Amino acid sequence: QVPLVESGGGLVQAGGSLRLSCSTSGRTFSIYTFSWFRQAPGKEREFVALITFTGSNAVYADSMRGRFTISRDSAKNTVHLQMHSLKPEDTAVYYCAAALKWLGGNYFREAVYDYWGQGTQVTVSS
């Protein structure tokens, strides 16, 4: 098991910034891919960003590219999601997910991930 614990969510005004963190423990050496997803009220969960275990590869959803940055602190077993220029439509519960393998073109599919965190709420006011 690889427990994932998100933190850093909160209330921010439009145009502001937040940094989310996903802390891991246990068999972290087995994780190949970390991702962030989000789920807004009444909507399906959607892919936000991913990073590979080396930190050398990152992928972003089109609407987040340029505003969000995913990074990994291997020494602390933590993955961060730095969010800038936040918009009200970014309001959602943000989830950290981990996969034990390279996902190829399936990275945006929830079902391919092996572990999930409980989520952290991000609310952006207008």
PDB file of C-alpha atoms in Angstrom:
ATOM      1  CA  GLN A   1       0.000   0.000   0.000  1.00  0.00           C
ATOM      2  CA  VAL A   2       1.041   3.562  -0.687  1.00  0.00           C
ATOM      3  CA  PRO A   3      -1.033   6.039   1.282  1.00  0.00           C
ATOM      4  CA  LEU A   4      -1.377   9.441  -0.339  1.00  0.00           C
ATOM      5  CA  VAL A   5      -2.258  12.518   1.697  1.00  0.00           C
ATOM      6  CA  GLU A   6      -3.088  15.812   0.022  1.00  0.00           C
ATOM      7  CA  SER A   7      -2.769  19.191   1.693  1.00  0.00           C
ATOM      8  CA  GLY A   8      -2.601  22.853   0.804  1.00  0.00           C
ATOM      9  CA  GLY A   9      -6.124  23.445  -0.400  1.00  0.00           C
ATOM     10  CA  GLY A  10      -8.148  26.426   0.682  1.00  0.00           C
ATOM     11  CA  LEU A  11      -9.967  29.565  -0.370  1.00  0.00           C
ATOM     12  CA  VAL A  12      -8.238  32.010  -2.688  1.00  0.00           C
ATOM     13  CA  GLN A  13      -9.328  34.955  -4.799  1.00  0.00           C
ATOM     14  CA  ALA A  14      -9.273  34.803  -8.561  1.00  0.00           C
ATOM     15  CA  GLY A  15      -5.784  35.505  -9.848  1.00  0.00           C
ATOM     16  CA  GLY A  16      -4.201  34.100  -6.714  1.00  0.00           C
ATOM     17  CA  SER A  17      -1.952  31.109  -6.170  1.00  0.00           C
ATOM     18  CA  LEU A  18      -1.929  27.929  -4.133  1.00  0.00           C
ATOM     19  CA  ARG A  19       0.488  25.060  -3.751  1.00  0.00           C
ATOM     20  CA  LEU A  20      -0.906  21.624  -3.165  1.00  0.00           C
ATOM     21  CA  SER A  21       1.172  18.831  -1.725  1.00  0.00           C
ATOM     22  CA  CYS A  22       0.784  15.067  -1.884  1.00  0.00           C
ATOM     23  CA  SER A  23       2.755  13.205   0.736  1.00  0.00           C
ATOM     24  CA  THR A  24       3.503   9.533   0.359  1.00  0.00           C
ATOM     25  CA  SER A  25       4.925   6.762   2.498  1.00  0.00           C
ATOM     26  CA  GLY A  26       5.395   3.026   2.364  1.00  0.00           C
ATOM     27  CA  ARG A  27       6.514   1.426  -0.897  1.00  0.00           C
ATOM     28  CA  THR A  28       7.210   4.704  -2.652  1.00  0.00           C
ATOM     29  CA  PHE A  29      10.053   3.164  -4.667  1.00  0.00           C
ATOM     30  CA  SER A  30       7.439   1.207  -6.611  1.00  0.00           C
ATOM     31  CA  ILE A  31       5.630   4.295  -7.869  1.00  0.00           C
ATOM     32  CA  TYR A  32       6.287   5.211 -11.481  1.00  0.00           C
ATOM     33  CA  THR A  33       3.785   8.000 -12.060  1.00  0.00           C
ATOM     34  CA  PHE A  34       2.151  10.596  -9.837  1.00  0.00           C
ATOM     35  CA  SER A  35      -0.781  12.597 -11.079  1.00  0.00           C
ATOM     36  CA  TRP A  36      -3.247  15.218  -9.965  1.00  0.00           C
ATOM     37  CA  PHE A  37      -6.914  15.050 -10.859  1.00  0.00           C
ATOM     38  CA  ARG A  38      -9.749  17.335  -9.884  1.00  0.00           C
ATOM     39  CA  GLN A  39     -13.491  17.077  -9.586  1.00  0.00           C
ATOM     40  CA  ALA A  40     -15.768  20.099  -9.658  1.00  0.00           C
ATOM     41  CA  PRO A  41     -19.312  19.940  -8.296  1.00  0.00           C
ATOM     42  CA  GLY A  42     -21.588  18.120 -10.690  1.00  0.00           C
ATOM     43  CA  LYS A  43     -18.736  17.195 -13.031  1.00  0.00           C
ATOM     44  CA  GLU A  44     -16.629  14.153 -13.674  1.00  0.00           C
ATOM     45  CA  ARG A  45     -13.130  13.873 -12.314  1.00  0.00           C
ATOM     46  CA  GLU A  46     -10.605  15.218 -14.785  1.00  0.00           C
ATOM     47  CA  PHE A  47      -6.881  14.902 -15.281  1.00  0.00           C
ATOM     48  CA  VAL A  48      -4.740  17.879 -14.287  1.00  0.00           C
ATOM     49  CA  ALA A  49      -1.058  16.919 -14.483  1.00  0.00           C
ATOM     50  CA  LEU A  50       1.386  14.062 -14.057  1.00  0.00           C
ATOM     51  CA  ILE A  51       5.042  13.560 -13.306  1.00  0.00           C
ATOM     52  CA  THR A  52       7.208  10.468 -13.579  1.00  0.00           C
ATOM     53  CA  PHE A  53       9.240   9.105 -10.683  1.00  0.00           C
ATOM     54  CA  THR A  54      12.433  10.719 -11.927  1.00  0.00           C
ATOM     55  CA  GLY A  55      10.725  14.056 -12.342  1.00  0.00           C
ATOM     56  CA  SER A  56      12.013  14.176 -15.903  1.00  0.00           C
ATOM     57  CA  ASN A  57       8.644  13.978 -17.614  1.00  0.00           C
ATOM     58  CA  ALA A  58       5.581  16.078 -16.905  1.00  0.00           C
ATOM     59  CA  VAL A  59       2.266  16.273 -18.730  1.00  0.00           C
ATOM     60  CA  TYR A  60      -0.463  18.849 -18.286  1.00  0.00           C
ATOM     61  CA  ALA A  61      -4.064  19.185 -19.312  1.00  0.00           C
ATOM     62  CA  ASP A  62      -4.405  21.916 -21.902  1.00  0.00           C
ATOM     63  CA  SER A  63      -6.387  24.261 -19.672  1.00  0.00           C
ATOM     64  CA  MET A  64      -3.748  24.096 -16.919  1.00  0.00           C
ATOM     65  CA  ARG A  65      -0.594  24.327 -19.003  1.00  0.00           C
ATOM     66  CA  GLY A  66       1.279  27.508 -18.241  1.00  0.00           C
ATOM     67  CA  ARG A  67      -0.611  28.127 -15.008  1.00  0.00           C
ATOM     68  CA  PHE A  68       0.100  24.918 -13.079  1.00  0.00           C
ATOM     69  CA  THR A  69       3.431  23.272 -12.387  1.00  0.00           C
ATOM     70  CA  ILE A  70       3.877  19.763 -11.026  1.00  0.00           C
ATOM     71  CA  SER A  71       7.076  18.832  -9.256  1.00  0.00           C
ATOM     72  CA  ARG A  72       8.457  16.055  -7.121  1.00  0.00           C
ATOM     73  CA  ASP A  73      10.643  16.198  -4.026  1.00  0.00           C
ATOM     74  CA  SER A  74      11.993  12.661  -3.890  1.00  0.00           C
ATOM     75  CA  ALA A  75      13.848  13.229  -0.638  1.00  0.00           C
ATOM     76  CA  LYS A  76      10.578  14.102   1.079  1.00  0.00           C
ATOM     77  CA  ASN A  77       8.397  11.689  -0.880  1.00  0.00           C
ATOM     78  CA  THR A  78       6.185  14.588  -1.829  1.00  0.00           C
ATOM     79  CA  VAL A  79       4.616  15.768  -5.062  1.00  0.00           C
ATOM     80  CA  HIS A  80       3.573  19.388  -5.415  1.00  0.00           C
ATOM     81  CA  LEU A  81       1.133  21.181  -7.667  1.00  0.00           C
ATOM     82  CA  GLN A  82       1.847  24.899  -7.868  1.00  0.00           C
ATOM     83  CA  MET A  83      -1.157  26.757  -9.202  1.00  0.00           C
ATOM     84  CA  HIS A  84      -1.052  30.353 -10.414  1.00  0.00           C
ATOM     85  CA  SER A  85      -3.604  32.687 -11.991  1.00  0.00           C
ATOM     86  CA  LEU A  86      -6.415  30.722 -10.449  1.00  0.00           C
ATOM     87  CA  LYS A  87      -9.889  31.105 -11.873  1.00  0.00           C
ATOM     88  CA  PRO A  88     -13.295  30.390 -10.339  1.00  0.00           C
ATOM     89  CA  GLU A  89     -13.582  27.440 -12.707  1.00  0.00           C
ATOM     90  CA  ASP A  90     -10.573  25.879 -10.990  1.00  0.00           C
ATOM     91  CA  THR A  91     -12.754  25.334  -7.940  1.00  0.00           C
ATOM     92  CA  ALA A  92     -12.779  21.601  -7.258  1.00  0.00           C
ATOM     93  CA  VAL A  93     -11.582  18.849  -5.013  1.00  0.00           C
ATOM     94  CA  TYR A  94      -8.051  18.011  -6.072  1.00  0.00           C
ATOM     95  CA  TYR A  95      -6.853  14.425  -5.802  1.00  0.00           C
ATOM     96  CA  CYS A  96      -3.413  12.902  -5.896  1.00  0.00           C
ATOM     97  CA  ALA A  97      -3.059   9.549  -7.659  1.00  0.00           C
ATOM     98  CA  ALA A  98      -0.196   7.118  -8.134  1.00  0.00           C
ATOM     99  CA  ALA A  99       0.491   4.358 -10.630  1.00  0.00           C
ATOM    100  CA  LEU A 100       2.987   1.515 -10.475  1.00  0.00           C
ATOM    101  CA  LYS A 101       3.754   1.645 -14.176  1.00  0.00           C
ATOM    102  CA  TRP A 102       4.214   3.929 -17.145  1.00  0.00           C
ATOM    103  CA  LEU A 103       0.734   4.750 -18.378  1.00  0.00           C
ATOM    104  CA  GLY A 104       1.467   5.710 -21.946  1.00  0.00           C
ATOM    105  CA  GLY A 105      -1.521   7.361 -23.533  1.00  0.00           C
ATOM    106  CA  ASN A 106      -3.868   6.272 -20.745  1.00  0.00           C
ATOM    107  CA  TYR A 107      -2.627   8.730 -18.132  1.00  0.00           C
ATOM    108  CA  PHE A 108      -5.896  10.640 -18.125  1.00  0.00           C
ATOM    109  CA  ARG A 109      -7.978   7.588 -17.223  1.00  0.00           C
ATOM    110  CA  GLU A 110      -8.823   7.204 -13.540  1.00  0.00           C
ATOM    111  CA  ALA A 111      -9.034   3.430 -13.728  1.00  0.00           C
ATOM    112  CA  VAL A 112      -5.331   2.968 -14.508  1.00  0.00           C
ATOM    113  CA  TYR A 113      -4.161   4.419 -11.204  1.00  0.00           C
ATOM    114  CA  ASP A 114      -3.386   2.156  -8.293  1.00  0.00           C
ATOM    115  CA  TYR A 115      -3.654   4.555  -5.346  1.00  0.00           C
ATOM    116  CA  TRP A 116      -5.665   7.687  -4.553  1.00  0.00           C
ATOM    117  CA  GLY A 117      -5.648  10.283  -1.835  1.00  0.00           C
ATOM    118  CA  GLN A 118      -8.713  11.599  -0.075  1.00  0.00           C
ATOM    119  CA  GLY A 119      -8.648  14.963  -1.849  1.00  0.00           C
ATOM    120  CA  THR A 120      -8.234  18.571  -0.826  1.00  0.00           C
ATOM    121  CA  GLN A 121     -10.736  21.345  -1.564  1.00  0.00           C
ATOM    122  CA  VAL A 122      -9.694  24.352  -3.617  1.00  0.00           C
ATOM    123  CA  THR A 123     -12.162  27.206  -3.842  1.00  0.00           C
ATOM    124  CA  VAL A 124     -11.490  30.230  -6.034  1.00  0.00           C
ATOM    125  CA  SER A 125     -13.712  33.223  -5.436  1.00  0.00           C
ATOM    126  CA  SER A 126     -14.478  35.784  -8.120  1.00  0.00           C
TER     127      SER A 126
END
